[in-house]
Tab-separated table of C-alpha atoms and ligand atoms in Angstrom:
chain	number	residue	atom	x	y	z
J	693	UNK	CA	-0.003	-0.111	0.570
J	694	UNK	CA	1.265	3.054	-0.740
J	695	UNK	CA	2.404	5.813	2.095
J	696	UNK	CA	-0.404	7.749	3.107
J	697	UNK	CA	1.572	10.946	3.816
J	698	UNK	CA	1.996	10.905	-0.084
J	699	UNK	CA	-1.559	11.324	-0.654
J	700	UNK	CA	-3.045	14.252	-1.419
J	701	UNK	CA	-6.245	15.822	0.615
J	702	UNK	CA	-9.893	14.687	-0.751
J	703	UNK	CA	-10.934	17.062	-3.865
J	704	UNK	CA	-13.710	15.298	-5.241
J	705	UNK	CA	-17.489	16.304	-5.719
J	706	UNK	CA	-19.507	15.448	-3.338
J	707	UNK	CA	-21.665	12.585	-5.211
J	708	UNK	CA	-25.765	14.558	-4.708
J	709	UNK	CA	-27.792	12.660	-1.933
J	710	UNK	CA	-30.314	10.190	-3.749
J	711	UNK	CA	-33.399	11.125	-4.137
J	712	UNK	CA	-36.603	8.742	-2.225
J	713	UNK	CA	-36.881	7.075	-5.871
J	714	UNK	CA	-33.387	5.699	-5.841
J	715	UNK	CA	-33.041	4.981	-2.500
J	716	UNK	CA	-36.840	2.249	-4.077
J	717	UNK	CA	-34.947	1.585	-6.253
J	718	UNK	CA	-31.632	0.655	-4.143
J	719	UNK	CA	-33.978	-1.161	-2.531
J	720	UNK	CA	-35.508	-3.385	-4.343
J	721	UNK	CA	-32.731	-3.595	-6.522
J	722	UNK	CA	-29.784	-3.543	-5.042
J	723	UNK	CA	-27.188	-6.165	-7.389
J	724	UNK	CA	-26.549	-6.548	-11.268
J	725	UNK	CA	-28.258	-9.623	-10.855
J	726	UNK	CA	-31.075	-8.901	-9.435
J	727	UNK	CA	-31.736	-6.460	-12.231
J	728	UNK	CA	-31.010	-9.663	-15.065
J	729	UNK	CA	-33.254	-11.510	-12.887
J	730	UNK	CA	-35.859	-9.050	-14.046
J	731	UNK	CA	-34.906	-8.348	-17.801
J	732	UNK	CA	-35.560	-11.814	-18.322
J	733	UNK	CA	-38.626	-11.665	-16.730
J	734	UNK	CA	-39.828	-8.666	-18.499
J	735	UNK	CA	-38.177	-9.024	-21.950
J	736	UNK	CA	-38.582	-10.870	-25.167
J	737	UNK	CA	-36.739	-14.365	-25.549
J	738	UNK	CA	-35.068	-13.632	-27.985
J	739	UNK	CA	-33.899	-10.406	-26.925
J	740	UNK	CA	-33.026	-11.901	-23.640
J	741	UNK	CA	-30.889	-14.006	-25.074
J	742	UNK	CA	-29.225	-12.113	-27.154
J	743	UNK	CA	-28.264	-9.675	-24.006
J	744	UNK	CA	-26.843	-12.449	-21.943
J	745	UNK	CA	-26.024	-15.370	-23.863
J	746	UNK	CA	-22.169	-16.219	-24.260
J	747	UNK	CA	-19.990	-18.542	-26.916
J	748	UNK	CA	-20.717	-21.937	-26.315
J	749	UNK	CA	-22.262	-24.054	-23.401
J	750	UNK	CA	-22.002	-20.296	-21.751
J	751	UNK	CA	-18.843	-21.708	-20.237
J	752	UNK	CA	-16.683	-18.625	-20.332
J	753	UNK	CA	-19.232	-16.513	-18.991
J	754	UNK	CA	-18.965	-18.524	-16.041
J	755	UNK	CA	-15.523	-18.937	-16.161
J	756	UNK	CA	-15.016	-14.914	-15.855
J	757	UNK	CA	-17.184	-14.253	-12.776
J	758	UNK	CA	-15.121	-17.447	-11.190
J	759	UNK	CA	-12.080	-15.810	-11.813
J	760	UNK	CA	-13.328	-12.797	-10.579
J	761	UNK	CA	-15.231	-14.069	-7.773
J	762	UNK	CA	-11.380	-15.834	-6.548
J	763	UNK	CA	-9.491	-12.916	-6.148
J	764	UNK	CA	-9.055	-11.796	-3.226
J	765	UNK	CA	-8.169	-8.368	-1.635
J	766	UNK	CA	-6.545	-7.418	1.829
J	767	UNK	CA	-7.773	-4.665	4.188
J	768	UNK	CA	-5.658	-2.265	6.155
J	769	UNK	CA	-6.816	-0.175	8.692
J	770	UNK	CA	-5.724	2.716	10.993
J	771	UNK	CA	-6.671	5.563	9.667
J	772	UNK	CA	-9.534	7.519	8.213
J	773	UNK	CA	-11.048	6.554	4.510
J	774	UNK	CA	-14.549	8.089	5.297
J	775	UNK	CA	-15.709	9.096	2.981
J	776	UNK	CA	-13.455	7.949	-0.518
J	777	UNK	CA	-13.652	9.102	-3.305
J	778	UNK	CA	-13.287	6.827	-6.626
J	779	UNK	CA	-12.882	9.821	-8.992
J	780	UNK	CA	-10.536	9.054	-11.257
J	781	UNK	CA	-8.281	10.212	-14.570
J	782	UNK	CA	-8.159	8.140	-18.139
J	783	UNK	CA	-6.532	9.735	-20.874
J	784	UNK	CA	-6.295	12.910	-19.265
J	785	UNK	CA	-10.259	13.923	-18.683
J	786	UNK	CA	-11.594	12.988	-15.926
J	787	UNK	CA	-14.554	10.345	-14.798
J	788	UNK	CA	-16.359	9.990	-11.552
J	789	UNK	CA	-15.429	6.589	-11.020
J	790	UNK	CA	-12.726	4.015	-12.334
J	791	UNK	CA	-15.983	2.481	-14.055
J	792	UNK	CA	-17.436	2.669	-17.748
J	793	UNK	CA	-20.426	1.133	-20.111
J	794	UNK	CA	-18.393	-0.796	-22.989
J	795	UNK	CA	-19.925	-1.103	-26.204
J	796	UNK	CA	-22.437	-2.785	-27.134
J	797	UNK	CA	-23.492	-3.339	-31.396
J	798	UNK	CA	-27.436	-3.998	-31.868
J	799	UNK	CA	-28.456	-2.688	-28.437
J	800	UNK	CA	-31.375	-1.860	-29.487
J	801	UNK	CA	-32.283	-5.983	-30.130
J	802	UNK	CA	-31.903	-6.419	-26.299
J	803	UNK	CA	-33.473	-3.354	-25.761
J	804	UNK	CA	-34.815	-0.472	-28.197
J	805	UNK	CA	-33.520	2.855	-28.053
J	806	UNK	CA	-30.428	1.426	-25.799
J	807	UNK	CA	-27.502	3.679	-26.853
J	808	UNK	CA	-29.716	7.107	-26.232
J	809	UNK	CA	-30.455	5.676	-22.590
J	810	UNK	CA	-26.810	4.391	-22.014
J	811	UNK	CA	-25.293	7.605	-23.425
J	812	UNK	CA	-27.497	10.543	-21.245
J	813	UNK	CA	-26.849	8.401	-18.035
J	814	UNK	CA	-23.120	7.769	-18.539
J	815	UNK	CA	-23.095	11.864	-19.081
J	816	UNK	CA	-24.834	12.684	-15.971
J	817	UNK	CA	-22.503	10.937	-14.036
J	818	UNK	CA	-19.208	11.246	-16.028
J	819	UNK	CA	-18.122	7.676	-16.881
J	820	UNK	CA	-16.741	6.905	-19.964
J	821	UNK	CA	-20.060	5.493	-23.007
J	822	UNK	CA	-18.485	3.835	-25.472
J	823	UNK	CA	-20.197	3.416	-28.612
J	824	UNK	CA	-20.625	0.565	-30.503
J	825	UNK	CA	-20.201	0.733	-34.296
J	826	UNK	CA	-23.300	-1.144	-34.827
J	827	UNK	CA	-25.490	1.206	-33.287
J	828	UNK	CA	-29.194	2.797	-33.322
J	829	UNK	CA	-27.548	6.728	-33.061
J	830	UNK	CA	-25.077	7.465	-35.041
J	831	UNK	CA	-21.492	8.970	-34.171
J	832	UNK	CA	-22.508	12.504	-34.250
J	833	UNK	CA	-25.894	12.407	-32.345
J	834	UNK	CA	-24.126	10.555	-29.436
J	835	UNK	CA	-21.241	13.170	-29.099
J	836	UNK	CA	-24.700	15.467	-28.870
J	837	UNK	CA	-25.645	13.802	-25.930
J	838	UNK	CA	-22.376	12.678	-24.274
J	839	UNK	CA	-19.785	15.482	-25.321
J	840	UNK	CA	-17.563	14.725	-22.309
J	841	UNK	CA	-17.782	10.601	-21.689
J	842	UNK	CA	-17.525	9.196	-25.138
J	843	UNK	CA	-15.575	7.423	-26.731
J	844	UNK	CA	-16.201	5.207	-30.046
J	845	UNK	CA	-15.565	0.930	-31.556
J	846	UNK	CA	-15.139	0.405	-34.219
J	847	UNK	CA	-15.193	-3.114	-36.165
J	848	UNK	CA	-12.629	-3.356	-39.551
J	849	UNK	CA	-14.323	-2.305	-43.124
J	850	UNK	CA	-11.310	-2.835	-44.854
J	851	UNK	CA	-12.493	-2.567	-48.590
J	852	UNK	CA	-11.584	-0.091	-51.418
J	853	UNK	CA	-8.235	0.682	-48.691
J	854	UNK	CA	-10.698	1.414	-45.516
J	855	UNK	CA	-12.413	3.873	-47.430
J	856	UNK	CA	-15.162	3.720	-44.258
J	857	UNK	CA	-13.782	2.705	-41.784
J	858	UNK	CA	-11.481	5.833	-42.358
J	859	UNK	CA	-14.530	7.936	-43.193
J	860	UNK	CA	-15.851	6.788	-39.550
J	861	UNK	CA	-12.921	7.782	-38.033
J	862	UNK	CA	-12.333	11.521	-39.448
J	863	UNK	CA	-16.425	11.921	-38.131
J	864	UNK	CA	-15.288	10.785	-35.019
J	865	UNK	CA	-12.488	12.943	-34.966
J	866	UNK	CA	-15.021	16.033	-36.151
J	867	UNK	CA	-17.834	14.724	-33.729
J	868	UNK	CA	-15.361	15.236	-30.502
J	869	UNK	CA	-15.308	11.493	-29.560
J	870	UNK	CA	-12.828	11.208	-26.806
J	871	UNK	CA	-11.372	7.807	-27.406
J	872	UNK	CA	-11.120	5.508	-30.351
J	873	UNK	CA	-11.200	2.245	-29.994
J	874	UNK	CA	-10.557	-0.787	-32.023
J	875	UNK	CA	-11.735	-3.928	-31.406
J	876	UNK	CA	-9.583	-7.063	-32.656
J	877	UNK	CA	-10.946	-10.147	-31.203
J	878	UNK	CA	-13.657	-11.325	-33.724
J	879	UNK	CA	-11.286	-12.298	-36.564
J	880	UNK	CA	-14.264	-15.029	-37.531
J	881	UNK	CA	-18.150	-14.854	-36.954
J	882	UNK	CA	-18.862	-17.765	-34.830
J	883	UNK	CA	-22.511	-18.841	-33.232
J	884	UNK	CA	-23.783	-18.021	-29.654
J	885	UNK	CA	-26.503	-20.683	-29.793
J	886	UNK	CA	-28.910	-19.637	-26.813
J	887	UNK	CA	-29.159	-16.917	-29.696
J	888	UNK	CA	-29.599	-18.612	-32.499
J	889	UNK	CA	-32.146	-21.132	-30.862
J	890	UNK	CA	-34.229	-18.004	-29.696
J	891	UNK	CA	-34.614	-16.946	-33.831
J	892	UNK	CA	-31.964	-14.619	-34.097
J	893	UNK	CA	-30.536	-14.871	-37.407
J	894	UNK	CA	-27.182	-12.866	-39.148
J	895	UNK	CA	-27.594	-11.268	-41.218
J	896	UNK	CA	-30.898	-10.008	-39.427
J	897	UNK	CA	-34.056	-10.716	-40.421
J	898	UNK	CA	-37.417	-9.107	-38.586
J	899	UNK	CA	-39.709	-13.113	-38.589
J	900	UNK	CA	-42.865	-13.394	-37.592
J	901	UNK	CA	-41.733	-15.371	-34.976
J	902	UNK	CA	-39.299	-12.425	-32.995
J	903	UNK	CA	-42.715	-10.300	-33.598
J	904	UNK	CA	-44.494	-12.813	-31.507
J	905	UNK	CA	-41.912	-12.835	-29.462
J	906	UNK	CA	-41.656	-9.337	-29.216
J	907	UNK	CA	-45.327	-8.716	-28.118
J	908	UNK	CA	-45.360	-10.555	-25.397
J	909	UNK	CA	-43.371	-7.969	-23.804
J	910	UNK	CA	-45.003	-4.560	-23.982
J	911	UNK	CA	-41.838	-3.425	-21.271
J	912	UNK	CA	-39.933	-3.569	-25.257
J	913	UNK	CA	-42.674	-2.667	-27.141
J	914	UNK	CA	-43.312	0.623	-25.576
J	915	UNK	CA	-39.838	1.296	-26.197
J	916	UNK	CA	-39.626	0.295	-29.788
J	917	UNK	CA	-42.628	2.710	-30.251
J	918	UNK	CA	-40.508	5.479	-28.609
J	919	UNK	CA	-37.511	4.594	-30.422
J	920	UNK	CA	-38.386	2.685	-33.432
J	921	UNK	CA	-36.861	-0.763	-35.605
J	922	UNK	CA	-33.236	-0.096	-34.415
J	923	UNK	CA	-30.900	0.786	-37.375
J	924	UNK	CA	-26.955	0.890	-38.139
J	925	UNK	CA	-27.020	4.639	-37.890
J	926	UNK	CA	-23.828	5.337	-38.164
J	927	UNK	CA	-22.860	3.417	-41.565
J	928	UNK	CA	-26.139	4.921	-43.079
J	929	UNK	CA	-24.463	7.037	-44.982
J	930	UNK	CA	-22.422	4.023	-46.879
J	931	UNK	CA	-25.551	2.300	-47.703
J	932	UNK	CA	-28.210	2.620	-50.534
J	933	UNK	CA	-31.168	5.296	-48.430
J	934	UNK	CA	-33.905	3.739	-46.827
J	935	UNK	CA	-32.123	0.179	-46.976
J	936	UNK	CA	-34.178	-2.281	-45.073
J	937	UNK	CA	-32.849	-3.678	-41.935
J	938	UNK	CA	-31.934	-7.474	-43.603
J	939	UNK	CA	-30.444	-5.881	-46.917
J	940	UNK	CA	-28.006	-3.251	-44.313
J	941	UNK	CA	-26.878	-6.521	-41.985
J	942	UNK	CA	-26.208	-7.841	-45.165
J	943	UNK	CA	-24.113	-4.692	-45.955
J	944	UNK	CA	-22.430	-4.500	-43.097
J	945	UNK	CA	-21.187	-9.020	-43.430
J	946	UNK	CA	-20.083	-8.016	-46.607
J	947	UNK	CA	-18.148	-4.810	-46.325
J	948	UNK	CA	-16.823	-5.854	-41.979
J	949	UNK	CA	-15.198	-9.170	-40.955
J	950	UNK	CA	-11.470	-10.115	-39.917
J	951	UNK	CA	-9.163	-8.893	-37.171
J	952	UNK	CA	-6.743	-5.873	-38.015
J	953	UNK	CA	-3.817	-6.267	-38.395
J	954	UNK	CA	-0.499	-4.444	-37.142
J	955	UNK	CA	-0.018	-2.697	-40.511
J	956	UNK	CA	-3.349	-1.111	-40.712
J	957	UNK	CA	-3.741	-0.730	-36.619
J	958	UNK	CA	-0.659	1.385	-37.670
J	959	UNK	CA	-2.685	3.174	-40.750
J	960	UNK	CA	-5.505	4.013	-37.747
J	961	UNK	CA	-3.307	5.981	-35.486
J	962	UNK	CA	-1.770	7.677	-38.388
J	963	UNK	CA	-5.550	9.451	-38.549
J	964	UNK	CA	-6.655	9.187	-35.184
J	965	UNK	CA	-5.835	12.216	-33.929
J	966	UNK	CA	-6.307	11.327	-30.130
J	967	UNK	CA	-6.124	8.619	-27.372
J	968	UNK	CA	-6.649	5.516	-29.395
J	969	UNK	CA	-7.218	1.596	-27.293
J	970	UNK	CA	-6.777	-1.749	-28.606
J	971	UNK	CA	-9.908	-4.447	-27.950
J	972	UNK	CA	-9.299	-7.949	-27.000
J	973	UNK	CA	-5.366	-8.246	-25.743
J	974	UNK	CA	-5.139	-11.340	-24.008
J	975	UNK	CA	-1.315	-12.013	-24.192
J	976	UNK	CA	1.272	-9.722	-23.236
J	977	UNK	CA	3.777	-9.484	-26.512
J	978	UNK	CA	0.142	-8.574	-28.250
J	979	UNK	CA	0.177	-5.745	-25.550
J	980	UNK	CA	4.072	-4.821	-25.980
J	981	UNK	CA	3.204	-4.997	-29.953
J	982	UNK	CA	0.247	-2.416	-29.343
J	983	UNK	CA	2.569	-0.332	-27.824
J	984	UNK	CA	5.247	-0.542	-30.272
J	985	UNK	CA	2.482	0.730	-33.002
J	986	UNK	CA	1.531	3.735	-30.747
J	987	UNK	CA	-1.415	2.611	-29.329
J	988	UNK	CA	-2.282	4.661	-26.257
J	989	UNK	CA	-4.126	1.820	-24.740
J	990	UNK	CA	-5.330	-1.681	-24.352
J	991	UNK	CA	-8.631	-3.380	-23.561
J	992	UNK	CA	-8.003	-6.745	-21.721
J	993	UNK	CA	-11.033	-8.645	-23.056
J	994	UNK	CA	-12.700	-11.307	-24.270
J	995	UNK	CA	-15.328	-9.786	-25.006
J	996	UNK	CA	-17.598	-10.988	-22.513
J	997	UNK	CA	-17.541	-15.000	-23.340
J	998	UNK	CA	-19.406	-14.010	-26.221
J	999	UNK	CA	-16.949	-14.898	-29.114
J	1000	UNK	CA	-15.280	-17.980	-27.788
J	1001	UNK	CA	-15.455	-20.462	-24.634
J	1002	UNK	CA	-12.385	-22.020	-24.434
J	1003	UNK	CA	-10.043	-18.482	-23.083
J	1004	UNK	CA	-8.885	-17.487	-20.044
J	1005	UNK	CA	-10.427	-14.806	-18.104
J	1006	UNK	CA	-9.117	-11.229	-18.739
J	1007	UNK	CA	-8.363	-10.880	-14.423
J	1008	UNK	CA	-6.426	-14.312	-14.954
J	1009	UNK	CA	-4.289	-12.089	-17.848
J	1010	UNK	CA	-4.729	-8.514	-16.706
J	1011	UNK	CA	-2.091	-8.387	-13.892
J	1012	UNK	CA	0.963	-10.419	-16.287
J	1013	UNK	CA	0.001	-7.574	-19.248
J	1014	UNK	CA	-0.162	-4.872	-16.615
J	1015	UNK	CA	3.552	-5.502	-15.623
J	1016	UNK	CA	4.726	-5.389	-18.739
J	1017	UNK	CA	3.006	-2.373	-20.299
J	1018	UNK	CA	1.825	-0.751	-17.805
J	1019	UNK	CA	3.341	2.425	-17.551
J	1020	UNK	CA	3.525	2.520	-20.878
J	1021	UNK	CA	0.300	2.706	-22.116
J	1022	UNK	CA	-3.768	2.200	-20.444
J	1023	UNK	CA	-4.442	-0.984	-19.710
J	1024	UNK	CA	-8.221	-0.844	-19.414
J	1025	UNK	CA	-10.415	-4.199	-18.418
J	1026	UNK	CA	-13.926	-5.954	-18.929
J	1027	UNK	CA	-15.322	-9.215	-18.628
J	1028	UNK	CA	-17.888	-10.665	-16.504
J	1029	UNK	CA	-18.097	-6.972	-14.565
J	1030	UNK	CA	-21.060	-7.641	-11.838
J	1031	UNK	CA	-20.630	-5.330	-9.188
J	1032	UNK	CA	-18.519	-2.250	-7.526
J	1033	UNK	CA	-16.038	-5.171	-6.543
J	1034	UNK	CA	-15.214	-6.559	-9.478
J	1035	UNK	CA	-14.121	-2.965	-10.928
J	1036	UNK	CA	-11.745	-2.803	-7.358
J	1037	UNK	CA	-11.057	-6.200	-8.230
J	1038	UNK	CA	-9.681	-5.407	-11.477
J	1039	UNK	CA	-8.332	-1.373	-10.540
J	1040	UNK	CA	-5.837	-3.484	-7.253
J	1041	UNK	CA	-4.985	-6.187	-11.003
J	1042	UNK	CA	-3.234	-3.640	-13.150
J	1043	UNK	CA	-6.192	-1.624	-14.394
J	1044	UNK	CA	-7.676	1.743	-14.841
J	1045	UNK	CA	-10.832	0.952	-15.031
J	1046	UNK	CA	-13.177	-1.663	-15.533
J	1047	UNK	CA	-16.177	-1.377	-18.158
J	1048	UNK	CA	-19.300	-3.910	-18.623
J	1049	UNK	CA	-21.440	-4.328	-21.325
J	1050	UNK	CA	-24.202	-7.246	-19.668
J	1051	UNK	CA	-25.197	-5.978	-16.987
J	1052	UNK	CA	-25.966	-2.159	-18.791
J	1053	UNK	CA	-28.408	-4.871	-20.903
J	1054	UNK	CA	-30.226	-6.393	-18.236
J	1055	UNK	CA	-30.168	-3.024	-16.591
J	1056	UNK	CA	-32.328	-1.812	-19.512
J	1057	UNK	CA	-34.758	-4.872	-19.770
J	1058	UNK	CA	-35.260	-4.190	-16.125
J	1059	UNK	CA	-36.064	-0.649	-15.494
J	1060	UNK	CA	-35.999	0.625	-19.052
J	1061	UNK	CA	-34.155	4.243	-19.097
J	1062	UNK	CA	-34.047	4.574	-15.908
J	1063	UNK	CA	-31.821	1.002	-15.430
J	1064	UNK	CA	-28.372	2.592	-16.786
J	1065	UNK	CA	-28.601	5.239	-14.111
J	1066	UNK	CA	-29.501	2.973	-11.378
J	1067	UNK	CA	-27.157	0.672	-12.101
J	1068	UNK	CA	-24.063	3.587	-12.671
J	1069	UNK	CA	-25.196	4.545	-9.064
J	1070	UNK	CA	-25.279	0.550	-7.618
J	1071	UNK	CA	-21.268	-0.149	-9.595
J	1072	UNK	CA	-19.641	3.099	-8.078
J	1073	UNK	CA	-21.794	3.084	-4.435
J	1074	UNK	CA	-19.922	-0.697	-4.217
J	1075	UNK	CA	-16.435	0.479	-5.524
J	1076	UNK	CA	-16.861	2.972	-2.735
J	1077	UNK	CA	-17.960	0.557	-0.339
J	1078	UNK	CA	-15.004	-1.640	-1.072
J	1079	UNK	CA	-12.727	1.203	-0.948
J	1080	UNK	CA	-13.538	2.103	2.691
J	1081	UNK	CA	-13.442	-1.523	3.897
J	1082	UNK	CA	-10.508	-2.045	2.164
J	1083	UNK	CA	-8.347	1.182	3.627
J	1084	UNK	CA	-8.214	3.081	0.340
J	1085	UNK	CA	-9.151	7.117	0.540
J	1086	UNK	CA	-9.092	6.680	-3.614
J	1087	UNK	CA	-8.494	5.134	-6.548
J	1088	UNK	CA	-4.482	5.788	-6.330
J	1089	UNK	CA	-4.268	3.492	-3.449
J	1090	UNK	CA	-6.953	1.056	-4.245
J	1091	UNK	CA	-4.227	0.051	-6.754
J	1092	UNK	CA	-1.439	-0.938	-4.238
J	1093	UNK	CA	-3.899	-3.019	-2.538
J	1094	UNK	CA	-2.688	-6.606	-1.770
J	1095	UNK	CA	-4.226	-9.397	-3.616
J	1096	UNK	CA	-4.551	-12.994	-3.531
J	1097	UNK	CA	-5.222	-14.473	-7.405
J	1098	UNK	CA	-5.514	-17.942	-7.251
J	1099	UNK	CA	-5.731	-18.113	-11.045
J	1100	UNK	CA	-2.870	-15.606	-11.824
J	1101	UNK	CA	-1.065	-16.772	-14.934
J	1102	UNK	CA	2.271	-16.275	-14.667
J	1103	UNK	CA	5.244	-14.999	-17.570
J	1104	UNK	CA	6.376	-18.947	-17.970
J	1105	UNK	CA	2.510	-19.814	-18.233
J	1106	UNK	CA	2.756	-17.460	-21.580
J	1107	UNK	CA	5.936	-19.127	-23.074
J	1108	UNK	CA	5.336	-22.913	-22.411
J	1109	UNK	CA	1.834	-22.405	-24.421
J	1110	UNK	CA	4.035	-21.343	-27.422
A	378	FMN	C1	-24.852	-8.037	-26.948
A	378	FMN	C2	-23.587	-7.428	-27.163
A	378	FMN	C3	-22.963	-7.068	-28.037
A	378	FMN	C4	-21.713	-6.804	-28.144
A	378	FMN	N1	-21.339	-6.201	-28.929
A	378	FMN	C5	-19.977	-5.843	-29.242
A	378	FMN	C6	-19.361	-5.144	-30.364
A	378	FMN	O1	-20.035	-4.362	-31.144
A	378	FMN	N2	-17.926	-4.186	-30.547
A	378	FMN	C7	-17.237	-5.135	-29.038
A	378	FMN	O2	-16.124	-4.515	-29.854
A	378	FMN	N3	-17.717	-4.882	-28.392
A	378	FMN	C8	-19.264	-5.612	-28.420
A	378	FMN	N4	-19.439	-6.866	-27.005
A	378	FMN	C9	-18.756	-7.169	-26.094
A	378	FMN	C10	-17.973	-5.326	-25.233
A	378	FMN	O3	-18.616	-4.576	-25.158
A	378	FMN	C11	-17.831	-6.063	-23.939
A	378	FMN	O4	-16.094	-7.041	-24.043
A	378	FMN	C12	-18.444	-6.765	-23.205
A	378	FMN	O5	-19.242	-7.461	-23.000
A	378	FMN	C13	-17.513	-7.759	-21.249
A	378	FMN	O6	-18.108	-8.539	-20.896
A	378	FMN	P1	-19.963	-8.133	-19.772
A	378	FMN	O7	-20.468	-8.344	-20.860
A	378	FMN	O8	-19.607	-9.471	-19.202
A	378	FMN	O9	-19.678	-7.497	-19.138
A	378	FMN	C14	-20.410	-6.585	-26.558
A	378	FMN	C15	-21.719	-7.631	-25.497
A	378	FMN	C16	-22.771	-7.744	-25.977
A	378	FMN	C17	-22.852	-8.889	-24.613
């Protein structure tokens, strides 16, 4: 633990006292899993399966959760820690906590209007919101809603010398996006059995089965009525006008795919004037290569167990990666986050911040537009309580907490596997 005398005094804006409505929500849905159970009951089956399902038999998801649960943190006592502050700085910008919203493609399938609600909630509280490229609001609209906290995720659109990809970079720059994220961990398309069994097709098609399923959920239908059928709005300028959802989905399948190569990453590095992050790094050598390629940050993640369920849990590879590149780039974490305790674990093991995907969709499925703000609140309260319990007054001190981490990969594990 760092010497407490070197830590500056608390400088954090006090969070406003909770309203009676917020308190009532906290009593009813104190955890992300409470929201998950309500979402399961309130959403159409396909929407919940899209939001919640993983690759294979969901073993990657379970591994992510179990690996987080196995990380222990040792408290220190003897000084006043109340109230701890979760304020932090990422890429030079202040945020209310080291907790962010991970990019989610097609979130309107899980809950129509999801992007708008997530962007508003993140901007209000000042936590990072990463707009997935395949979203129902475009980059420009997202930047209007969430100017201080907007990050943008891109997939690889490589045709015609990355014409679409680089135009998206230009638009992101003009719109004032704060951080650009290149996703690298989807080199091939994989299937999620729960999604397939629920009737979702790729390319997407609004079949009679999905319509009937949707009609069983007044909650989802009300939001559809307010927000309209989800579309891939950021990509609309590159498609024929008025194209339907099935054709738009086929267009994306045709135009995108594969993982960015190191040469391509340099191309984006040259064009993007701002923090650039590579999402999907799971090996320390790739982390080093990312630093050499001029990236400012990496996301240690296994895509929340959605791509393949044979990957290690990212929390288990995080410390080794952070040791190798922590001083040279910003290490971010996602996969399996269900609480502020999980976020604290990731920070204690070397991440600057921890992001969540599925749980934000659960929050929308459970509570609609009120969901994301409630979940952010739950996460921030929880990380503050965790810090207090551990004897940390601020995030800097949390980084120095002693951990026990039985699943941690070592350098030898990585090299012997080669
Ligand atoms: C429905 C859904 C769609 C996703 N779409 C994308 C995407 O378009 N791009 C991306 O980089 N990650 C995508 N992700 C992965 C998340 O960014 C993140 O890595 C993952 O959800 C974190 O794990 P968690 O869900 O356990 O919190 C998606 C996740 C979900 C749940």
